Coordinates of C-alpha atoms in Angstrom, one line a residue:
M1 CA -97.1 -32.8 19.0
S2 CA -95.9 -29.3 19.4
S3 CA -95.1 -28.2 23.1
G4 CA -94.8 -25.0 25.0
A5 CA -94.9 -26.4 28.4
S6 CA -91.7 -26.5 30.7
A7 CA -90.7 -29.1 32.6
D8 CA -91.9 -27.6 35.9
A9 CA -95.2 -26.6 34.7
K10 CA -97.7 -26.8 37.6
E11 CA -100.6 -27.6 35.2
I12 CA -100.5 -28.7 31.3
V13 CA -103.3 -27.7 28.9
L14 CA -103.6 -30.0 25.5
K15 CA -105.4 -28.2 22.5
A16 CA -106.5 -29.9 19.6
Q17 CA -105.0 -27.9 16.4
I18 CA -108.0 -27.7 14.1
L19 CA -109.3 -24.7 11.8
A20 CA -112.9 -24.5 14.0
G21 CA -113.9 -23.3 17.1
G22 CA -116.3 -25.0 20.1
R23 CA -113.0 -27.4 20.6
G24 CA -113.9 -27.3 24.4
K25 CA -116.9 -29.1 24.0
G26 CA -116.2 -31.1 21.2
I27 CA -116.0 -34.9 21.1
F28 CA -113.5 -37.0 19.3
S29 CA -114.3 -40.3 16.9
S30 CA -112.0 -41.7 20.2
G31 CA -115.0 -41.5 22.4
L32 CA -112.6 -38.7 24.2
K33 CA -114.8 -35.5 25.3
G34 CA -113.3 -32.3 24.9
G35 CA -110.7 -30.8 22.3
V36 CA -109.1 -28.9 25.7
H37 CA -107.8 -31.0 28.3
L38 CA -106.1 -29.8 31.5
T39 CA -103.8 -32.0 33.8
K40 CA -101.3 -31.8 36.6
D41 CA -99.8 -34.9 35.9
P42 CA -97.2 -34.8 33.1
K43 CA -97.6 -38.7 32.6
V44 CA -101.2 -38.3 31.5
V45 CA -100.1 -36.2 28.6
G46 CA -99.2 -39.1 26.2
Q47 CA -102.3 -40.9 26.9
L48 CA -104.6 -38.0 26.1
A49 CA -102.8 -36.9 22.8
K50 CA -103.0 -40.4 21.5
Q51 CA -107.0 -40.2 21.9
M52 CA -106.5 -37.0 20.1
I53 CA -104.2 -37.5 17.2
G54 CA -105.5 -39.3 14.2
Y55 CA -108.7 -39.1 15.5
N56 CA -111.7 -36.8 14.3
L57 CA -113.1 -33.9 16.5
A58 CA -116.6 -32.8 15.8
T59 CA -117.5 -29.2 16.9
K60 CA -120.9 -27.0 16.3
Q61 CA -118.3 -25.5 13.7
T62 CA -117.3 -28.6 11.8
P63 CA -119.0 -31.2 9.8
K64 CA -120.9 -33.7 11.3
E65 CA -118.0 -36.4 11.0
G66 CA -115.6 -34.0 12.0
V67 CA -112.3 -32.9 11.0
K68 CA -109.1 -35.0 11.9
V69 CA -106.8 -33.8 14.3
N70 CA -102.8 -34.3 13.3
K71 CA -101.4 -31.6 15.7
V72 CA -101.8 -31.2 19.5
M73 CA -100.5 -27.9 21.3
V74 CA -99.1 -28.5 24.9
A75 CA -98.6 -25.6 26.9
E76 CA -98.4 -24.5 30.5
A77 CA -101.5 -23.5 31.6
L78 CA -102.0 -20.2 33.7
D79 CA -104.6 -19.5 36.2
I80 CA -106.6 -16.6 35.0
S81 CA -107.8 -14.1 37.7
R82 CA -109.8 -12.0 35.4
E83 CA -110.7 -12.1 31.9
T84 CA -111.3 -9.2 29.0
Y85 CA -112.1 -9.0 25.4
F86 CA -109.9 -6.8 23.1
A87 CA -109.5 -6.8 19.4
I88 CA -108.4 -4.4 16.4
L89 CA -110.5 -4.4 13.4
M90 CA -110.0 -2.8 9.9
D91 CA -113.3 -0.6 9.9
R92 CA -114.7 0.4 6.3
S93 CA -117.2 2.7 8.1
C94 CA -114.0 4.3 10.2
N95 CA -111.6 4.3 7.1
G96 CA -109.0 2.3 9.2
P97 CA -108.2 0.4 12.1
V98 CA -110.2 0.3 15.4
L99 CA -109.8 -0.8 18.6
V100 CA -112.6 -2.9 20.3
G101 CA -112.7 -4.0 23.8
S102 CA -115.0 -5.1 26.7
P103 CA -114.3 -5.8 30.1
Q104 CA -116.5 -9.3 29.9
G105 CA -114.1 -11.2 28.1
G106 CA -114.0 -15.3 27.8
V107 CA -117.4 -15.3 26.3
D108 CA -119.3 -14.9 22.8
I109 CA -118.6 -10.8 22.2
E110 CA -121.7 -10.9 20.1
E111 CA -123.7 -11.7 23.1
V112 CA -122.3 -8.7 25.1
A113 CA -123.1 -6.5 22.6
A114 CA -126.9 -7.7 22.5
S115 CA -127.2 -8.1 26.1
N116 CA -125.0 -5.3 27.7
P117 CA -124.0 -2.9 24.8
E118 CA -123.0 -0.1 27.2
L119 CA -119.7 -2.6 28.1
I120 CA -118.4 -2.4 24.4
F121 CA -115.6 0.4 24.2
K122 CA -114.2 1.6 21.0
E123 CA -111.2 3.6 19.6
Q124 CA -110.8 4.9 16.2
I125 CA -107.3 5.2 15.2
D126 CA -105.8 7.4 12.6
I127 CA -103.9 5.3 10.2
I128 CA -101.3 7.9 9.2
E129 CA -100.8 9.2 13.1
G130 CA -101.0 5.8 14.6
I131 CA -102.3 4.5 18.0
K132 CA -101.6 7.2 20.9
D133 CA -100.4 6.2 24.1
S134 CA -103.8 8.1 25.8
Q135 CA -105.9 5.6 23.4
A136 CA -104.1 2.5 24.8
Q137 CA -104.1 3.9 28.6
R138 CA -108.2 4.9 28.0
M139 CA -108.7 1.3 26.7
A140 CA -107.1 -0.6 29.3
E141 CA -109.0 1.6 32.0
N142 CA -112.2 0.8 30.3
L143 CA -111.6 -2.9 30.6
G144 CA -110.6 -2.8 34.3
F145 CA -107.0 -2.9 34.7
L146 CA -106.1 -1.1 37.8
G147 CA -102.6 0.1 39.4
P148 CA -99.6 -0.9 37.6
L149 CA -101.5 -3.5 35.4
K150 CA -103.1 -0.6 33.5
N151 CA -99.8 0.2 32.0
Q152 CA -99.0 -3.2 31.3
A153 CA -102.0 -3.4 29.6
A154 CA -101.4 -0.2 27.6
D155 CA -98.4 -1.4 26.5
E156 CA -99.5 -5.1 25.3
I157 CA -102.3 -3.1 23.3
K158 CA -99.9 -0.9 21.6
K159 CA -97.3 -3.9 20.9
L160 CA -100.7 -5.5 19.2
Y161 CA -101.6 -2.5 17.1
N162 CA -97.8 -2.9 15.9
L163 CA -98.5 -6.3 15.1
F164 CA -101.6 -5.7 13.3
L165 CA -99.8 -3.3 11.1
K166 CA -96.7 -5.3 10.5
I167 CA -98.5 -8.3 9.4
D168 CA -101.1 -7.0 7.1
A169 CA -103.9 -8.0 9.4
T170 CA -107.6 -7.3 8.9
Q171 CA -108.7 -8.6 12.7
V172 CA -106.4 -9.6 15.6
E173 CA -108.7 -10.6 18.4
V174 CA -107.9 -11.8 21.9
N175 CA -110.3 -13.2 23.8
P176 CA -109.5 -13.5 26.7
F177 CA -107.3 -10.6 27.2
G178 CA -106.8 -11.1 30.9
E179 CA -104.6 -10.9 34.3
T180 CA -103.2 -14.1 36.1
T181 CA -102.9 -14.1 39.4
E182 CA -99.6 -13.4 39.8
G183 CA -100.3 -9.7 38.5
Q184 CA -99.4 -10.2 34.7
V185 CA -101.4 -9.3 31.6
V186 CA -101.5 -11.9 29.1
C187 CA -102.9 -12.8 25.8
F188 CA -104.4 -16.2 26.7
D189 CA -106.0 -17.1 23.0
A190 CA -105.8 -15.1 19.9
K191 CA -107.3 -15.3 16.2
I192 CA -105.7 -13.5 13.6
N193 CA -107.3 -12.6 9.8
F194 CA -104.9 -11.8 7.2
D195 CA -105.6 -9.6 4.0
D196 CA -105.4 -11.7 1.0
N197 CA -104.1 -8.9 -0.9
A198 CA -101.1 -8.3 0.9
E199 CA -99.9 -12.0 0.2
F200 CA -97.2 -10.8 -2.0
R201 CA -95.5 -9.0 0.8
Q202 CA -96.6 -12.2 3.4
K203 CA -95.4 -14.8 1.7
D204 CA -93.9 -16.6 5.1
I205 CA -97.5 -16.1 6.8
F206 CA -99.4 -17.6 3.8
A207 CA -96.9 -20.1 3.7
M208 CA -98.0 -21.5 6.5
D209 CA -102.1 -21.6 5.5
D210 CA -103.0 -25.6 6.0
R211 CA -105.2 -26.4 3.5
S212 CA -105.6 -30.1 4.4
E213 CA -108.8 -29.5 6.5
N214 CA -110.4 -27.8 3.3
E215 CA -112.6 -29.9 0.9
P216 CA -110.5 -31.3 -2.2
I217 CA -112.9 -28.9 -4.6
E218 CA -112.2 -25.6 -2.2
N219 CA -108.4 -26.3 -2.7
E220 CA -109.0 -26.8 -6.6
A221 CA -111.2 -23.6 -7.0
A222 CA -108.2 -21.7 -5.2
R223 CA -105.6 -22.7 -8.0
Y224 CA -108.1 -20.4 -9.9
D225 CA -108.3 -17.6 -7.9
L226 CA -112.0 -18.9 -7.1
K227 CA -113.5 -19.4 -4.0
Y228 CA -116.1 -22.1 -3.5
I229 CA -118.0 -22.8 -0.7
G230 CA -120.2 -26.0 -0.6
L231 CA -123.8 -26.3 0.8
D232 CA -126.3 -29.0 0.4
G233 CA -129.0 -27.8 -2.1
N234 CA -129.0 -28.7 -5.8
I235 CA -128.7 -25.0 -7.5
A236 CA -125.5 -24.3 -8.4
C237 CA -124.7 -20.1 -7.6
F238 CA -121.9 -19.0 -10.0
V239 CA -121.4 -15.2 -8.8
N240 CA -119.1 -12.3 -8.6
G241 CA -118.7 -10.8 -5.2
A242 CA -119.6 -12.6 -1.8
G243 CA -122.4 -9.7 -1.4
L244 CA -123.9 -11.0 -4.4
A245 CA -123.5 -14.5 -3.4
M246 CA -125.2 -14.4 0.0
A247 CA -127.9 -12.4 -1.7
T248 CA -128.4 -15.1 -4.7
C249 CA -128.5 -17.8 -2.0
D250 CA -130.9 -16.1 0.1
I251 CA -133.4 -15.4 -3.3
I252 CA -133.3 -18.9 -4.0
F253 CA -134.7 -20.3 -0.7
L254 CA -137.3 -17.4 -0.9
N255 CA -138.3 -19.0 -4.0
G256 CA -138.5 -22.6 -2.6
G257 CA -135.2 -23.7 -4.3
K258 CA -131.7 -24.6 -2.0
P259 CA -128.5 -23.4 -3.1
A260 CA -125.8 -26.5 -3.7
N261 CA -123.2 -23.7 -3.3
F262 CA -121.4 -20.6 -4.1
L263 CA -118.8 -20.0 -6.5
D264 CA -117.1 -16.7 -6.1
L265 CA -115.5 -15.4 -9.6
G266 CA -114.2 -12.4 -7.7
G267 CA -113.0 -9.2 -10.0
G268 CA -110.3 -9.7 -12.6
V269 CA -112.2 -12.5 -14.5
K270 CA -110.8 -14.7 -17.6
E271 CA -112.4 -17.2 -19.6
A272 CA -110.5 -19.6 -18.4
Q273 CA -111.4 -19.1 -14.9
V274 CA -115.2 -19.4 -16.2
Y275 CA -114.5 -22.6 -17.7
Q276 CA -112.8 -24.0 -14.7
A277 CA -116.0 -22.7 -12.5
F278 CA -118.1 -24.8 -14.7
K279 CA -116.1 -27.7 -14.7
L280 CA -116.1 -27.7 -10.5
L281 CA -120.0 -27.0 -10.7
T282 CA -120.8 -29.9 -13.0
A283 CA -118.2 -32.3 -11.1
D284 CA -121.0 -31.7 -8.1
P285 CA -123.4 -34.7 -8.4
K286 CA -125.8 -32.9 -6.3
V287 CA -126.1 -30.0 -9.0
E288 CA -129.3 -30.1 -11.0
A289 CA -129.3 -26.6 -12.1
I290 CA -126.8 -23.8 -12.8
L291 CA -127.9 -20.2 -11.7
V292 CA -125.2 -17.3 -13.0
N293 CA -125.7 -13.8 -11.5
I294 CA -123.1 -11.4 -12.6
F295 CA -123.1 -7.7 -12.0
G296 CA -120.2 -6.5 -14.1
G297 CA -118.9 -3.4 -12.7
I298 CA -115.0 -4.0 -12.9
V299 CA -116.3 -7.4 -14.6
N300 CA -116.5 -7.5 -18.3
C301 CA -119.9 -9.1 -19.3
A302 CA -118.7 -10.3 -22.4
I303 CA -115.7 -12.5 -21.0
I304 CA -118.3 -14.3 -19.2
A305 CA -120.6 -14.9 -21.9
N306 CA -117.4 -16.2 -24.1
G307 CA -116.4 -18.3 -21.1
I308 CA -120.1 -20.0 -20.4
T309 CA -120.3 -20.9 -24.2
K310 CA -117.0 -22.7 -24.1
A311 CA -117.6 -24.2 -21.3
C312 CA -121.1 -25.3 -22.1
R313 CA -119.4 -26.9 -25.5
E314 CA -116.8 -28.7 -24.3
L315 CA -118.2 -30.0 -21.4
E316 CA -121.7 -30.8 -22.8
L317 CA -123.5 -29.5 -20.1
K318 CA -126.0 -31.4 -18.8
V319 CA -128.3 -29.7 -16.2
P320 CA -130.4 -26.5 -17.2
L321 CA -128.5 -23.1 -17.2
V322 CA -129.9 -19.5 -16.3
V323 CA -127.9 -16.5 -16.8
R324 CA -128.8 -13.3 -15.5
L325 CA -125.8 -10.3 -16.5
E326 CA -125.9 -6.8 -15.6
G327 CA -123.3 -4.0 -16.1
T328 CA -119.9 -3.7 -18.6
N329 CA -120.8 -5.0 -21.9
V330 CA -124.0 -6.5 -21.0
H331 CA -125.4 -6.3 -24.3
E332 CA -122.6 -7.9 -26.1
A333 CA -122.5 -10.3 -23.9
Q334 CA -126.5 -11.3 -24.6
D335 CA -125.9 -11.2 -28.0
I336 CA -122.9 -14.0 -27.7
L337 CA -125.6 -16.1 -25.5
S338 CA -128.5 -15.8 -27.9
S339 CA -126.6 -16.4 -30.9
S340 CA -124.8 -19.4 -29.4
G341 CA -127.5 -21.9 -30.4
L342 CA -127.0 -23.2 -26.7
P343 CA -130.1 -23.9 -24.5
I344 CA -129.4 -21.3 -21.9
T345 CA -132.2 -19.4 -20.3
S346 CA -131.6 -15.6 -19.8
A347 CA -133.0 -13.8 -17.0
V348 CA -134.3 -9.9 -16.6
D349 CA -133.1 -9.4 -12.9
L350 CA -132.3 -11.8 -10.3
E351 CA -135.8 -12.6 -9.0
D352 CA -136.7 -13.9 -12.5
A353 CA -133.3 -15.9 -12.6
A354 CA -134.2 -17.4 -9.0
K355 CA -137.6 -18.4 -10.3
K356 CA -136.4 -20.1 -13.6
A357 CA -133.7 -21.9 -11.5
V358 CA -136.1 -23.1 -9.0
A359 CA -138.8 -24.0 -11.8
S360 CA -136.0 -25.8 -13.9
V361 CA -135.2 -28.1 -11.4
A362 CA -139.1 -28.7 -10.0
K363 CA -139.6 -29.9 -13.7
K364 CA -137.2 -33.2 -13.3

């Protein structure tokens, strides 16, 4: 249990530390309701912590059985007189960072954007010049900070931008970014996402990555630079790129099937990765068919084909395999598959691949 509460705190907050949102409305397997608790009695802190640590907390973002809580943060609770929303995001359409803010904080920002888009304010930052004082001041004013609080908020915004750059973040989201009854601007709660490509220079940050809450198969996939997300269907999706993965899952659904997962190879693919990917997919008892959908831009389709044939032989694949390849060295790849003598079904495009994968499961 980590504590940030001083001995003379008027009120104390306890927060279950799991990698999921919706903790406040969650339910513990101990029967305790709520992953966030406030108390003015220090003697109650231990009792609450005992009902949290070691028990599963189920929220809208966890599996039904919840996630085991191993840590609880204890901190001084502050009275919030007003809440706003502030974030710094890396925006491709702007080729750099963008400040995003709203005077309506403490709520789902997507809801605000849908119902009151005029309350969303943006400031595009020149990545070379950096944030300007005028931009920080304008954002603070748009968030509704007045008088001396406006300068205080602008100063916090500039510090958050410097942090964003220093830690190679892709997102720094503060919600609520608010003020206290004592007239202080405070970052009450925050979420930070980091650029995976910056791991080599952010070793201390990435060393803090807690994978204990991940599924074992996700951790195993990460060992081979593969990204795995489990779903509840029976058709395994083996793709390169998150966008292609989502499109593959969607088209399986449209053709009456259900994806069992998606496994993303990424860009720099090696035969060994393909083999390990098949090993992971075939270890899942739910998988009744595998759909390979590769668009070879920076990925060499021939490497994929060699990896597929090696995996099929060595793992003695027992489920139907449908392969759609397109892009670099695709003709060589198709020759490798067709001359392998293995029961591999080729597809001309994604629609054809999805139909064949769904049909192969229906035959069983």
